[in-house]
Amino acid sequence: MPTETFEFQVEARQLLQLMIHSVYSNKDVFLRELVSNASDALDKLRLAALRDDTLDADTSDLHIEIEADPQARTLTVRDNGIGMSYDEVTQLIGTIANSGTAAFLKELREAQEGAGGDGLIGQFGVGFYSAFMVADEVTLVTRRAGETQGTRWSSRGEGTYTLETVDEAPQGTTVTLHLKPADSENQLHDYTSTWKIKEIVKRYSDFITWPVRLVGGKGDGEDAAEPETLNSMKALWARPRDEVSDEDYHELYKHISHDWRDPLETVRLQAEGAFEYQALLFLPAHAPHDLFTQGHRHGLQLFVKRVFIMDDCEELLPPYLRFVKGVVDAQDLSLNVSREILQQDRQIRLMQRRLTKKVLATVKDLRSADTDRYRTFWREFGAVLKEGLVTDFDNRAALLAAASFASTHDAEEPTTLAAYVERMKDGQEDIYYITGQSRESVENSPHMEAFRAKGVEVLLLTDPVDEVWVGTVGEYEGKRLRSVVKGEIDLGGDQDEAEAAEKEKHTEEYAGLLGWMTEHLADDVKEVRLSSRLTVSPACVVSDADDLTPALEHMYRAMGQEVPQTKRILELNPDHQLVKGVRQAYARQGEDLSELTEAADLLYGLALLAEGGQPKDAGRFVKLVADRLERTL
């Protein structure tokens, strides 16, 4: 096949330009990415050979080679792994088939101006492009194991690339970088230097399970030497803790996750007995952009007796811990294990239970041991962790013990449910909460007025999942979780005779108005009644104790579930001057209540607006408000 020239996909072209003109302070990471890609290719070949006895591939000496040529200014990274076919090269390198590309480019541009962009290049699986940070031209020659024909790909990163088939190509992938001149001011080192290559491999890739060999070690005045293995190849999870530094763990985390920051916490676990395995898990310092998208890849790396089996093993942790990265090395699983087998495997289920409990215990311990790091963790992952309160009954108590929630008790510090219960007022039977889109909106809700006036603490829940888990959990230590926007609220405690008399008086005075308004607004509300939760606002809308909230109705409909429209209850504040005025107008107008209908509609519309909703006919509501204002001027 003759050499053909193609144009990069638009996103790939933008990414290349960012790489070429980047201002990254640490360009060394390009070699980490290329070695990491090579290691993945070797893992995949060994796994393919285990599962397919007929695969025509040489697996006798799997390794990675790095070769530098100072005279030609080239650096070559090659592996004898799985390789790529012609179509795979086109798909994986000519385009970026990733829904997160736009978000990645945005993060990349933002990181250029900050201190933390050095490792973003690998985060979205496009680490290969990092080569253009240090090279004017990149050539890739590859042959997929089991095939006879290879492919050559080449580009100068200027918007196009060439592709051609080649008859003579070794199994695996060879990437040759034609390096830019060294430029110390721009942190562009001499990457043909032997000591520099050794330094980078030792720092970033020492734990790679395959030998990384420096071949033809020419540089710094040295003669060509025998291939030298640069990495120790020791599995960090199998080494004693006192032999491994935090920096070693952090580099393994970056290798696994393609994250550029250090992890927030490292979790070690070693299980012995009838079923032995080792685990090294990491809690990231920030949430990935696609944590809540359907295509988010998650799970741990699974090894069996140090042999890599699969990436993204979802069966090892529940979905609400999908942000956890790490490695699990089992001793007794079959090397031929598949995802279908894992779903039914008893040992895998036991591992998942143990790993889940260990992670949750670590989060709980983090809260008491390091408040700042816990606060960071909960800000980034609290919303996804709370999904487990809905789906994981067995670990619900551990989740509640590890969780924290914003509350009216403190504007800055969140609280635990245990601390809330300790602060409950004498006679208070329920744990009160309110849900909404932001702390500001729920704090300013009219439903909060009586609680604020009485000094009763309320949990402020602003994540979408909060609407679901509070109803699923129901109670904590015998205390009912109760929404301040549902049912009737009575915070008065023991009423004196004067208060009781006042309440009875209001009931008598407003009976007629409430009955008429209930009939007038029957299409929208099930009842109009006096409120015990309002002290400042004229009106609010509440749900019955067992009804779905509007937010929950909307959530179910968004998931394609049909739920009936629920009528709610309009509550009026009998001490508010506007409500008093409506009652007096009702008494004056007798049977002709035509003008009063506008006032009733306005009260209902104001109540909807106060909770963040909107009137059914917004145009008519605006006209009513304008007309009323005009009459008062």
XYZ file of C-alpha atoms in Angstrom:
633
model
C 0.000 0.000 0.000
C 1.422 3.416 -0.921
C 1.967 6.076 1.729
C -1.243 8.023 2.386
C -1.624 11.363 4.125
C -4.534 12.047 6.467
C -5.721 15.004 8.508
C -6.083 14.740 12.255
C -9.499 14.928 13.818
C -10.207 18.508 14.941
C -9.792 17.702 18.633
C -6.586 15.784 17.995
C -5.184 18.724 16.010
C -5.996 21.123 18.849
C -4.379 18.768 21.334
C -1.222 18.503 19.220
C -0.882 22.263 19.050
C -1.235 22.501 22.826
C 1.471 19.880 23.234
C 3.854 21.510 20.779
C 3.420 24.982 22.243
C 2.858 23.953 25.837
C 4.477 25.652 28.775
C 4.675 22.559 30.965
C 7.407 22.872 33.553
C 8.029 19.125 33.535
C 8.414 17.665 30.070
C 10.027 14.498 31.458
C 6.595 12.897 31.760
C 6.542 12.106 28.025
C 8.863 9.146 28.688
C 6.698 7.960 31.570
C 3.698 7.892 29.213
C 5.503 6.014 26.444
C 6.880 3.429 28.907
C 3.435 3.089 30.465
C 1.873 2.464 27.031
C 4.546 -0.139 26.305
C 3.898 -1.854 29.642
C 0.173 -2.024 28.861
C 0.951 -3.594 25.476
C 3.056 -6.299 27.167
C 0.326 -6.988 29.723
C -2.221 -7.394 26.942
C -0.011 -9.773 24.964
C 0.631 -12.052 27.924
C -3.082 -12.136 28.696
C -3.962 -12.840 25.041
C -1.423 -15.690 24.928
C -2.890 -17.203 28.093
C -6.394 -17.181 26.630
C -5.527 -18.222 23.069
C -3.114 -21.142 22.634
C -3.163 -20.669 18.872
C -1.870 -17.080 18.952
C 1.306 -16.889 16.896
C 3.327 -14.626 19.168
C 6.699 -14.769 20.856
C 6.324 -14.283 24.626
C 9.691 -15.724 25.670
C 11.341 -12.393 26.519
C 8.792 -9.629 26.933
C 10.495 -6.327 27.645
C 10.761 -2.591 26.883
C 13.799 -1.065 25.229
C 14.964 2.530 25.206
C 17.658 3.574 22.727
C 19.218 7.011 22.365
C 21.307 8.325 19.487
C 22.934 11.668 20.372
C 24.309 12.169 16.853
C 20.970 11.684 15.100
C 19.108 13.363 18.012
C 16.633 10.479 18.273
C 15.127 8.590 21.175
C 13.426 5.255 20.545
C 11.054 3.366 22.854
C 10.120 -0.135 21.694
C 8.248 -3.105 23.085
C 7.483 -6.601 21.826
C 3.922 -6.539 23.119
C 0.499 -6.894 21.514
C 1.086 -4.264 18.801
C -1.584 -2.617 16.644
C -3.241 -3.346 13.336
C -3.581 -0.742 10.571
C -7.161 0.025 11.626
C -6.198 0.306 15.287
C -3.464 2.810 14.489
C -5.984 4.917 12.578
C -8.532 4.741 15.384
C -6.244 5.126 18.387
C -3.727 7.664 17.104
C -5.316 9.515 14.201
C -8.416 10.367 16.202
C -9.424 10.751 19.822
C -12.578 8.691 20.173
C -13.307 9.949 23.668
C -16.345 11.863 24.849
C -14.183 13.695 27.364
C -11.947 15.323 24.751
C -13.519 18.762 25.003
C -13.324 18.724 28.784
C -9.735 17.528 28.600
C -8.734 20.360 26.272
C -10.396 22.862 28.596
C -8.514 21.502 31.608
C -5.295 21.464 29.634
C -5.597 25.126 28.670
C -6.403 26.090 32.245
C -3.501 24.063 33.595
C -1.035 25.897 31.362
C -1.573 28.989 33.470
C -1.325 27.189 36.787
C 1.189 25.060 38.605
C -0.473 21.715 38.073
C -0.586 20.641 34.453
C 2.446 18.411 34.287
C 0.589 15.120 34.187
C -2.773 15.907 32.650
C -1.538 14.524 29.350
C -2.178 10.948 30.381
C -5.492 11.483 32.093
C -7.688 10.851 29.063
C -5.675 8.091 27.404
C -3.789 10.356 25.010
C -0.341 10.038 26.570
C 1.184 9.240 23.184
C 0.703 12.854 22.118
C 3.026 14.014 24.891
C 5.926 13.009 22.628
C 5.349 16.202 20.638
C 6.382 18.266 23.653
C 9.972 17.186 23.031
C 10.013 16.036 19.384
C 9.707 17.759 16.014
C 8.683 14.488 14.375
C 7.395 11.172 15.694
C 7.440 7.867 13.823
C 5.653 4.737 14.987
C 6.159 1.248 13.508
C 3.914 -1.521 14.822
C 2.757 -5.052 14.060
C -0.056 -6.767 15.896
C 0.802 -10.167 17.385
C -0.455 -12.930 15.098
C -0.446 -10.748 11.964
C 2.202 -10.714 9.241
C 2.040 -7.126 8.058
C 3.009 -4.008 9.981
C 2.071 -0.312 9.864
C 4.181 2.824 9.867
C 2.687 6.084 11.185
C 4.522 9.396 11.043
C 3.724 13.041 11.797
C 5.371 16.370 12.499
C 2.351 17.418 14.543
C 1.267 20.018 12.000
C -2.247 18.805 11.321
C -1.528 15.745 9.160
C -0.043 12.286 9.502
C 1.040 9.571 7.063
C 0.171 5.893 7.092
C 1.635 2.986 5.161
C 1.884 -0.779 5.505
C 5.305 -2.394 5.859
C 6.309 -6.003 5.276
C 9.219 -6.089 7.686
C 8.158 -5.033 11.171
C 8.906 -6.736 14.482
C 6.092 -7.799 16.778
C 5.053 -4.927 19.028
C 5.480 -1.156 18.725
C 8.474 1.086 18.153
C 8.159 4.835 18.710
C 11.011 7.018 17.443
C 11.216 10.662 18.484
C 13.266 13.149 16.453
C 14.097 15.401 19.369
C 14.026 19.165 19.513
C 17.274 20.892 20.505
C 17.875 21.018 24.241
C 16.679 24.263 25.801
C 17.358 24.641 29.526
C 15.336 27.866 29.794
C 12.268 26.030 28.520
C 12.933 22.971 30.732
C 13.716 20.944 27.600
C 16.500 18.584 28.635
C 18.833 16.489 26.507
C 16.816 13.290 26.353
C 19.615 11.392 24.616
C 21.622 11.672 27.836
C 22.059 8.310 29.574
C 21.838 9.740 33.083
C 18.676 11.663 32.234
C 16.957 8.557 30.856
C 17.957 6.563 33.945
C 16.700 9.318 36.236
C 13.280 9.468 34.554
C 12.767 5.696 34.478
C 13.864 5.301 38.102
C 11.550 8.099 39.236
C 8.424 7.203 37.281
C 8.645 3.571 36.164
C 10.729 1.631 38.685
C 7.788 -0.620 39.629
C 6.866 -1.574 36.035
C 6.571 -5.378 36.034
C 8.552 -5.736 32.778
C 12.262 -5.004 32.352
C 12.966 -1.548 30.945
C 16.329 -1.863 29.212
C 18.668 0.857 28.001
C 20.291 -0.505 24.854
C 23.312 0.846 22.987
C 23.985 3.079 25.969
C 25.787 5.823 24.084
C 25.831 9.208 25.706
C 27.843 11.443 27.955
C 31.047 10.170 26.338
C 30.355 6.508 27.094
C 30.956 3.649 24.699
C 28.167 1.357 23.611
C 27.381 -1.050 26.434
C 25.392 -4.195 27.063
C 21.687 -3.619 27.629
C 21.105 -2.370 31.145
C 17.888 -2.976 33.052
C 16.872 0.326 34.644
C 13.930 -0.658 36.850
C 13.687 -2.924 39.887
C 10.404 -4.589 38.711
C 9.367 -5.106 42.333
C 5.627 -5.057 42.946
C 5.127 -2.317 45.510
C 2.094 -4.020 47.028
C 4.198 -7.082 47.829
C 7.035 -5.208 49.525
C 7.126 -4.401 53.259
C 5.875 -0.919 54.103
C 9.220 0.177 55.529
C 10.932 -0.593 52.208
C 8.666 1.663 50.149
C 8.560 5.449 50.292
C 5.440 7.556 49.926
C 6.898 8.878 46.678
C 7.080 5.310 45.311
C 3.414 4.783 46.119
C 2.508 8.100 44.551
C 4.267 7.232 41.295
C 2.416 3.915 41.126
C -0.842 5.804 41.622
C 0.019 8.180 38.780
C 0.912 5.240 36.551
C -2.423 3.558 37.256
C -4.674 6.614 37.174
C -2.852 8.983 34.787
C -3.517 11.637 37.397
C -0.946 14.385 37.918
C -1.537 14.970 41.601
C -0.447 12.825 44.530
C -3.233 10.671 46.003
C -5.022 11.880 49.097
C -4.560 8.598 50.949
C -2.912 5.200 50.411
C -4.678 2.074 51.690
C -2.803 -1.218 52.153
C -4.504 -4.540 52.771
C -3.110 -8.062 53.077
C -5.478 -10.984 53.553
C -4.108 -14.336 54.709
C -5.691 -17.678 55.392
C -7.892 -19.771 53.135
C -7.947 -17.055 50.468
C -4.875 -14.859 50.136
C -4.605 -11.559 48.321
C -2.864 -8.211 48.593
C -4.339 -4.823 47.768
C -2.898 -1.357 47.387
C -5.635 1.239 46.974
C -5.579 5.014 46.548
C -8.099 7.744 47.332
C -7.584 10.499 44.721
C -7.287 14.167 45.664
C -9.865 15.331 43.113
C -12.790 13.907 41.175
C -12.418 13.167 37.444
C -14.586 15.217 35.121
C -16.622 12.178 34.031
C -17.304 10.665 37.473
C -21.080 10.907 36.980
C -21.213 10.053 33.261
C -22.311 6.677 31.983
C -19.075 5.985 30.102
C -16.807 6.516 33.111
C -14.304 3.650 33.337
C -13.756 2.434 36.862
C -12.466 -0.492 38.836
C -9.146 -1.786 40.092
C -6.308 -3.530 38.287
C -6.513 -7.257 38.911
C -3.396 -9.421 39.110
C -3.107 -13.140 39.853
C 0.276 -14.104 41.353
C 1.833 -10.919 39.924
C 0.395 -11.668 36.451
C -1.734 -8.813 35.085
C -5.268 -10.003 34.305
C -7.372 -6.918 33.572
C -7.808 -3.175 33.965
C -10.978 -1.648 35.382
C -12.160 -4.744 37.284
C -15.533 -3.362 38.398
C -16.391 -6.429 40.481
C -13.818 -5.616 43.174
C -15.619 -2.519 44.501
C -19.241 -1.320 44.439
C -20.151 1.452 41.962
C -20.277 4.131 44.665
C -16.520 3.595 45.220
C -15.752 3.932 41.512
C -13.294 6.754 42.174
C -10.896 4.438 44.075
C -7.783 3.442 42.115
C -5.379 0.646 42.861
C -4.154 -2.912 42.464
C -5.417 -6.238 43.811
C -3.152 -9.294 43.529
C -4.930 -12.598 44.266
C -3.143 -15.902 44.826
C -5.881 -18.437 44.130
C -7.774 -17.188 41.082
C -7.383 -18.772 37.659
C -5.228 -16.946 35.132
C -8.011 -17.566 32.634
C -10.603 -15.695 34.692
C -13.088 -13.605 32.683
C -15.484 -10.813 33.613
C -18.413 -13.246 33.374
C -16.732 -15.621 35.829
C -15.846 -12.762 38.174
C -19.489 -11.754 38.471
C -20.302 -15.196 39.929
C -17.101 -15.886 41.853
C -17.534 -16.294 45.613
C -13.949 -15.244 46.356
C -14.397 -12.020 44.389
C -17.532 -11.202 46.416
C -15.612 -11.795 49.642
C -12.812 -9.541 48.406
C -15.294 -6.823 47.485
C -16.829 -6.890 50.979
C -13.424 -6.697 52.660
C -12.079 -3.960 50.375
C -15.269 -1.917 50.768
C -15.117 -2.060 54.561
C -11.437 -1.102 54.498
C -12.054 1.957 52.303
C -14.982 3.151 54.432
C -12.993 2.658 57.639
C -10.141 4.670 56.108
C -12.485 7.544 55.258
C -13.900 7.529 58.785
C -10.395 7.511 60.302
C -9.351 10.320 57.975
C -12.090 12.535 59.395
C -10.693 12.311 62.911
C -6.996 12.149 61.975
C -6.762 14.896 59.347
C -9.696 17.287 59.077
C -8.314 19.168 56.064
C -7.757 16.059 53.975
C -11.146 14.666 54.969
C -12.793 17.947 53.983
C -11.098 17.719 50.574
C -12.222 14.108 50.162
C -15.837 14.813 51.077
C -16.010 17.868 48.827
C -14.817 15.810 45.854
C -16.476 12.441 46.508
C -19.192 12.877 49.137
C -21.973 12.944 46.547
C -20.936 9.651 44.954
C -20.278 7.976 48.317
C -23.851 8.784 49.389
C -25.114 6.631 46.508
C -24.143 3.700 48.695
C -26.756 4.725 51.274
C -29.345 3.787 48.652
C -27.729 0.672 47.171
C -25.626 -0.948 49.903
C -27.732 -1.885 52.917
C -24.991 -4.030 54.484
C -22.580 -1.079 54.736
C -25.135 1.634 55.470
C -24.022 2.062 59.087
C -20.369 2.393 58.017
C -21.321 4.905 55.331
C -23.315 7.023 57.783
C -20.387 6.897 60.214
C -18.014 8.121 57.496
C -20.360 10.792 56.097
C -20.742 14.440 57.042
C -23.348 17.044 56.161
C -23.687 20.803 56.092
C -26.024 22.136 58.738
C -27.278 25.346 60.294
C -25.127 24.650 63.358
C -21.957 25.946 61.667
C -21.554 27.949 58.466
C -18.181 26.320 57.685
C -17.829 22.965 59.420
C -20.067 20.040 58.398
C -21.510 17.744 61.036
C -21.960 14.034 61.509
C -25.329 12.547 62.334
C -23.935 11.412 65.685
C -22.928 14.995 66.555
C -26.355 16.270 65.416
C -28.100 13.821 67.752
C -25.900 14.908 70.671
C -26.984 18.544 70.121
C -30.716 17.854 69.785
C -32.925 19.955 72.031
C -34.868 18.435 74.892
C -38.030 16.933 73.548
C -36.835 16.919 69.912
C -37.655 13.544 68.394
C -36.610 13.988 64.755
C -33.515 14.856 62.714
C -34.625 17.687 60.452
C -33.273 18.285 56.958
C -33.985 20.329 53.857
C -32.914 19.570 50.275
C -32.206 22.028 47.483
C -29.761 23.206 44.848
C -27.457 25.310 47.035
C -26.813 26.191 50.661
C -27.889 29.784 50.046
C -31.227 28.784 48.532
C -32.180 26.347 51.298
C -31.072 28.647 54.115
C -33.294 31.387 52.686
C -36.268 29.057 52.211
C -39.440 30.152 54.038
C -39.716 26.586 55.356
C -36.730 27.348 57.598
C -38.240 30.332 59.427
C -39.665 28.589 62.463
C -36.562 26.415 62.837
C -34.365 29.488 62.762
C -36.593 31.273 65.259
C -36.590 28.296 67.654
C -32.869 27.533 67.193
C -33.522 24.005 65.897
C -30.659 22.620 63.808
C -31.421 21.565 60.222
C -29.210 19.539 57.845
C -28.684 21.364 54.531
C -28.561 18.742 51.768
C -27.734 20.051 48.311
C -26.633 17.005 46.247
C -29.200 15.399 43.895
C -28.706 12.008 45.589
C -29.831 13.527 48.909
C -33.411 13.514 47.681
C -33.201 9.712 47.442
C -31.092 8.464 50.321
C -32.947 10.278 53.117
C -36.126 8.454 52.162
C -34.302 5.128 51.848
C -32.432 5.372 55.159
C -35.428 6.755 57.070
C -33.836 6.992 60.512
C -30.607 7.124 62.466
C -30.241 5.635 65.939
C -33.992 5.597 66.352
C -34.392 9.245 65.279
C -36.556 9.777 62.205
C -35.068 11.762 59.311
C -37.729 14.367 58.611
C -37.964 16.971 55.857
C -38.902 20.503 56.912
C -40.919 20.862 53.707
C -43.183 17.850 54.301
C -46.089 17.292 56.681
C -47.135 19.493 59.551
C -44.429 20.927 61.778
C -44.907 21.716 65.445
C -41.869 23.128 67.208
C -43.854 24.895 69.932
C -43.396 22.336 72.677
C -45.788 22.893 75.564
C -48.093 25.817 74.716
C -49.313 28.162 77.394
C -52.969 29.149 77.608
C -52.433 32.388 75.656
C -50.750 30.595 72.743
C -53.408 27.901 72.659
C -56.143 30.537 72.660
C -54.435 32.454 69.841
C -54.197 29.306 67.730
C -57.848 28.475 68.280
C -58.821 32.048 67.390
C -56.892 31.863 64.119
C -58.554 28.562 63.293
C -61.992 30.115 63.671
C -61.150 33.382 61.859
C -59.577 31.726 58.841
C -61.900 28.743 58.441
C -64.002 30.363 55.726
C -61.054 31.750 53.754
C -59.166 28.456 53.882
C -62.203 26.526 52.644
C -62.790 28.952 49.771
C -59.104 29.017 48.713
C -58.927 25.206 48.811
C -61.861 25.083 46.403
C -60.496 27.896 44.192
C -57.012 26.332 43.882
C -58.294 22.744 43.682
C -56.577 22.127 40.339
C -53.172 22.855 41.907
C -53.324 22.083 45.643
C -55.052 19.486 47.798
C -55.494 21.779 50.783
C -54.945 25.337 52.062
C -54.167 25.521 55.791
C -52.530 27.703 58.417
C -48.798 27.285 58.928
C -46.763 26.707 62.070
C -43.439 26.891 60.208
C -43.695 30.480 58.873
C -42.692 33.534 60.908
C -41.806 36.082 58.178
C -43.110 34.949 54.777
C -46.798 35.077 53.870
C -47.086 31.589 52.394
C -45.245 28.404 51.448
C -45.994 25.168 49.640
C -45.395 21.835 51.388
C -45.841 18.162 50.575
C -47.751 15.618 52.599
C -45.559 13.475 54.847
C -45.648 10.477 52.467
C -45.653 12.328 49.132
C -42.770 12.668 46.709
C -41.153 16.104 46.568
C -41.211 17.946 43.202
C -37.449 17.429 42.885
C -37.832 13.679 43.332
C -40.703 13.565 40.845
C -38.525 15.384 38.317
C -35.630 12.988 38.973
C -37.771 9.901 38.371
C -39.194 11.348 35.162
C -35.688 12.161 33.955
C -34.873 8.455 34.426
C -37.875 7.516 32.285
C -40.158 6.462 35.127
C -43.773 7.564 35.050
C -44.961 9.044 38.350
C -48.325 10.750 38.928
C -48.412 14.481 39.479
C -48.787 15.102 43.208
C -50.879 17.964 44.509
C -49.283 19.810 47.393
C -50.487 21.898 50.319
C -50.498 25.701 50.526
C -49.759 27.022 54.009
C -50.558 30.599 55.064
C -48.940 32.643 57.828
C -51.864 34.053 59.864
C -49.652 36.752 61.417
C -48.484 38.209 58.095
C -50.128 41.520 57.114
C -50.766 40.378 53.523
C -52.610 37.263 54.707
C -54.522 39.290 57.283
C -55.537 41.672 54.514
C -56.792 38.822 52.342
C -58.844 37.467 55.254
C -60.375 40.882 55.882
C -61.162 41.309 52.175
C -62.803 37.871 52.176
C -64.994 38.916 55.114
C -66.005 42.185 53.400
C -66.805 40.812 49.962
C -69.385 38.273 51.076
C -70.425 36.074 48.156
C -68.801 38.221 45.406
C -65.207 37.010 45.559
C -64.176 37.729 41.937
C -61.500 40.262 42.887
C -60.175 38.074 45.679
C -59.285 35.309 43.224
C -56.333 37.402 42.007
C -55.018 37.754 45.564
C -55.301 33.990 46.107
C -53.424 33.312 42.855
C -50.742 35.800 43.844
C -50.235 34.166 47.246
C -49.879 30.749 45.624
C -47.463 32.093 42.984
C -45.327 33.814 45.628
C -45.129 30.559 47.603
C -43.909 28.694 44.500
C -41.286 31.339 43.750
C -40.049 31.305 47.339
C -39.073 27.616 47.083
C -37.414 27.998 43.682
C -40.353 26.913 41.547
C -42.468 29.009 39.203
C -46.186 29.650 38.610
C -47.938 27.489 36.028
C -48.787 30.570 33.926
C -45.788 32.855 34.465
C -47.110 35.505 32.057
C -50.414 35.844 33.910
C -48.615 35.993 37.267
C -46.370 38.852 36.077
C -49.435 40.737 34.829
C -51.189 40.295 38.190
C -48.144 41.637 40.058
C -47.834 44.611 37.660
C -51.525 45.465 37.998
C -51.358 45.339 41.795
C -48.275 47.576 41.855
C -49.963 50.037 39.518
C -52.937 50.373 41.887
C -50.693 51.158 44.835
C -48.753 53.972 43.115
